[in-house]
Short mmCIF file of C-alpha atoms in Angstrom, two decimals:
data_model
loop_
_atom_site.label_atom_id
_atom_site.label_comp_id
_atom_site.label_asym_id
_atom_site.label_seq_id
_atom_site.Cartn_x
_atom_site.Cartn_y
_atom_site.Cartn_z
CA UNK A 1 98.27 10.35 43.68
CA UNK A 2 97.81 8.49 46.97
CA UNK A 3 96.85 4.83 46.75
CA UNK A 4 96.90 1.81 49.04
CA UNK A 5 99.67 -0.76 48.79
CA UNK A 6 100.34 -4.11 50.48
CA UNK A 7 103.12 -4.79 52.96
CA UNK A 8 104.19 -8.33 53.84
CA UNK A 9 105.10 -8.60 57.53
CA UNK A 10 107.16 -11.09 59.47
CA UNK A 11 105.18 -13.86 61.15
CA UNK A 12 102.86 -12.46 63.87
CA UNK A 13 104.44 -9.01 63.55
CA UNK A 14 101.51 -7.09 62.06
CA UNK A 15 100.97 -4.96 65.17
CA UNK A 16 104.70 -4.17 65.49
CA UNK A 17 104.91 -3.20 61.81
CA UNK A 18 101.78 -1.05 62.12
CA UNK A 19 103.15 0.81 65.18
CA UNK A 20 106.60 1.38 63.63
CA UNK A 21 105.23 2.58 60.29
CA UNK A 22 102.76 4.89 62.03
CA UNK A 23 105.65 6.32 64.07
CA UNK A 24 107.41 7.09 60.77
CA UNK A 25 104.37 9.04 59.56
CA UNK A 26 102.83 6.50 57.19
CA UNK A 27 99.06 6.04 56.97
CA UNK A 28 98.60 2.34 57.79
CA UNK A 29 95.54 0.09 57.99
CA UNK A 30 95.52 -3.28 59.75
CA UNK A 31 92.12 -4.99 59.55
CA UNK A 32 91.71 -7.20 62.61
CA UNK A 33 89.21 -9.03 64.75
CA UNK A 34 89.21 -9.71 68.47
CA UNK A 35 89.69 -13.28 69.61
CA UNK A 36 89.49 -14.88 73.03
CA UNK A 37 92.71 -16.73 73.94
CA UNK A 38 92.89 -19.18 76.82
CA UNK A 39 96.15 -19.37 78.74
CA UNK A 40 96.86 -20.63 82.24
CA UNK A 41 93.18 -20.83 83.23
CA UNK A 42 92.47 -17.28 82.11
CA UNK A 43 90.96 -15.84 78.96
CA UNK A 44 92.54 -12.85 77.23
CA UNK A 45 91.07 -10.92 74.33
CA UNK A 46 93.72 -10.35 71.64
CA UNK A 47 93.84 -8.63 68.26
CA UNK A 48 94.26 -11.04 65.34
CA UNK A 49 95.02 -9.87 61.81
CA UNK A 50 92.24 -10.49 59.32
CA UNK A 51 94.95 -11.10 56.68
CA UNK A 52 97.81 -12.71 58.63
CA UNK A 53 101.17 -11.49 57.37
CA UNK A 54 99.82 -8.42 55.58
CA UNK A 55 98.96 -4.79 56.31
CA UNK A 56 98.11 -1.89 54.03
CA UNK A 57 99.88 1.44 53.61
CA UNK A 58 98.64 4.57 51.83
CA UNK A 59 101.26 6.53 49.95
CA UNK A 60 102.16 8.37 46.78
CA UNK A 61 105.19 6.55 45.36
CA UNK A 62 106.23 9.58 43.31
CA UNK A 63 106.43 12.01 46.23
CA UNK A 64 106.60 9.98 49.48
CA UNK A 65 109.90 8.65 50.78
CA UNK A 66 108.87 5.01 51.03
CA UNK A 67 112.36 3.51 50.93
CA UNK A 68 112.43 3.09 54.72
CA UNK A 69 109.44 0.72 54.71
CA UNK A 70 111.49 -2.40 53.89
CA UNK A 71 113.88 -1.76 56.79
CA UNK A 72 111.15 -1.20 59.38
CA UNK A 73 110.96 -3.65 62.29
CA UNK A 74 108.14 -6.12 61.67
CA UNK A 75 108.12 -5.56 57.90
CA UNK A 76 109.39 -8.25 55.56
CA UNK A 77 108.90 -6.21 52.38
CA UNK A 78 106.63 -3.89 50.46
CA UNK A 79 104.97 -6.03 47.78
CA UNK A 80 106.43 -5.00 44.43
CA UNK A 81 106.64 -6.38 40.90
CA UNK A 82 110.22 -5.60 40.01
CA UNK A 83 110.55 -1.84 40.37
CA UNK A 84 106.79 -1.24 40.12
CA UNK A 85 104.46 -1.02 43.11
CA UNK A 86 101.08 -2.57 42.30
CA UNK A 87 98.33 -0.72 44.16
CA UNK A 88 95.14 -2.16 45.57
CA UNK A 89 91.93 -1.55 43.58
CA UNK A 90 90.28 1.79 44.29
CA UNK A 91 87.88 1.52 47.22
CA UNK A 92 89.29 -1.76 48.56
CA UNK A 93 90.37 -0.37 51.95
CA UNK A 94 87.34 1.93 52.13
CA UNK A 95 85.05 -1.07 51.62
CA UNK A 96 86.89 -3.02 54.34
CA UNK A 97 86.45 -0.12 56.74
CA UNK A 98 82.76 0.24 55.86
CA UNK A 99 82.23 -3.47 56.50
CA UNK A 100 83.27 -2.76 60.10
CA UNK A 101 85.61 -5.74 60.18
CA UNK A 102 87.35 -4.27 63.23
CA UNK A 103 84.53 -5.01 65.63
CA UNK A 104 84.23 -6.06 69.21
CA UNK A 105 84.04 -9.70 70.08
CA UNK A 106 80.32 -9.93 70.63
CA UNK A 107 77.10 -11.14 69.16
CA UNK A 108 74.01 -8.99 69.78
CA UNK A 109 71.87 -12.12 70.12
CA UNK A 110 74.15 -13.95 72.57
CA UNK A 111 75.08 -12.60 76.00
CA UNK A 112 76.87 -14.35 78.89
CA UNK A 113 74.39 -15.91 81.32
CA UNK A 114 71.71 -16.28 78.64
CA UNK A 115 69.93 -19.63 78.30
CA UNK A 116 70.62 -21.48 75.04
CA UNK A 117 69.31 -24.76 73.58
CA UNK A 118 71.46 -27.09 71.48
CA UNK A 119 70.01 -27.66 68.02
CA UNK A 120 71.74 -30.94 67.15
CA UNK A 121 74.40 -33.43 68.19
CA UNK A 122 74.69 -35.36 71.46
CA UNK A 123 73.24 -32.46 73.47
CA UNK A 124 70.27 -31.82 71.12
CA UNK A 125 67.40 -30.02 72.92
CA UNK A 126 69.42 -29.69 76.16
CA UNK A 127 69.38 -26.21 77.68
CA UNK A 128 72.54 -24.62 79.05
CA UNK A 129 73.84 -21.23 80.07
CA UNK A 130 76.17 -19.24 77.80
CA UNK A 131 79.46 -18.84 79.64
CA UNK A 132 81.41 -16.66 77.15
CA UNK A 133 82.30 -16.13 73.50
CA UNK A 134 85.49 -18.04 72.64
CA UNK A 135 85.95 -16.34 69.28
CA UNK A 136 83.75 -15.23 66.40
CA UNK A 137 82.61 -18.77 65.65
CA UNK A 138 82.56 -20.64 68.97
CA UNK A 139 80.93 -20.17 72.35
CA UNK A 140 81.37 -21.80 75.72
CA UNK A 141 78.20 -23.25 77.29
CA UNK A 142 77.77 -24.38 80.90
CA UNK A 143 75.59 -27.51 81.21
CA UNK A 144 74.16 -29.18 84.31
CA UNK A 145 74.72 -32.89 83.69
CA UNK A 146 74.39 -35.64 86.30
CA UNK A 147 74.34 -33.15 89.14
CA UNK A 148 77.48 -31.27 88.18
CA UNK A 149 78.31 -28.34 85.92
CA UNK A 150 80.18 -29.17 82.72
CA UNK A 151 81.67 -26.58 80.36
CA UNK A 152 81.61 -27.37 76.62
CA UNK A 153 82.34 -25.40 73.47
CA UNK A 154 80.19 -25.40 70.36
CA UNK A 155 79.68 -23.39 67.18
CA UNK A 156 77.57 -20.35 67.97
CA UNK A 157 75.32 -21.43 65.14
CA UNK A 158 74.66 -24.78 66.87
CA UNK A 159 72.45 -23.20 69.57
CA UNK A 160 69.37 -21.04 69.75
CA UNK A 161 68.34 -18.65 72.49
CA UNK A 162 65.63 -19.69 74.93
CA UNK A 163 63.19 -17.06 76.11
#
């Protein structure tokens, strides 16, 4: 009977492990989110593992040849308790997939160029323009202060849209 099991990966090697296991024919699931990463004055969108260091594999330990998993590049080890493989609870991966964790980096209420008003803090009630989403929790806002434009980051929950 096919069930989902947990694989521990090497540090920041979830994508490599996923690709190599898929190439070997295993059914693998890596829940991720998209994150904006700043580097050298440019912003890249990168995949980040929802559970850093872990991915999930579906297999039947009685019939599948799963011995090669531990020697796959990117994989540290298949999580086991002695010689037993503990499986994830039924529906765990299905529920993760239904929750649409793997979603685009966006917020339907916030769009670049949109006017936003700070709710609290030193910029309370000041209106700025949304520059971009930094990640799921933070946004970059362009403010016009003292005759020049200033870019600041804030929690996306610290602003409200202005109509």
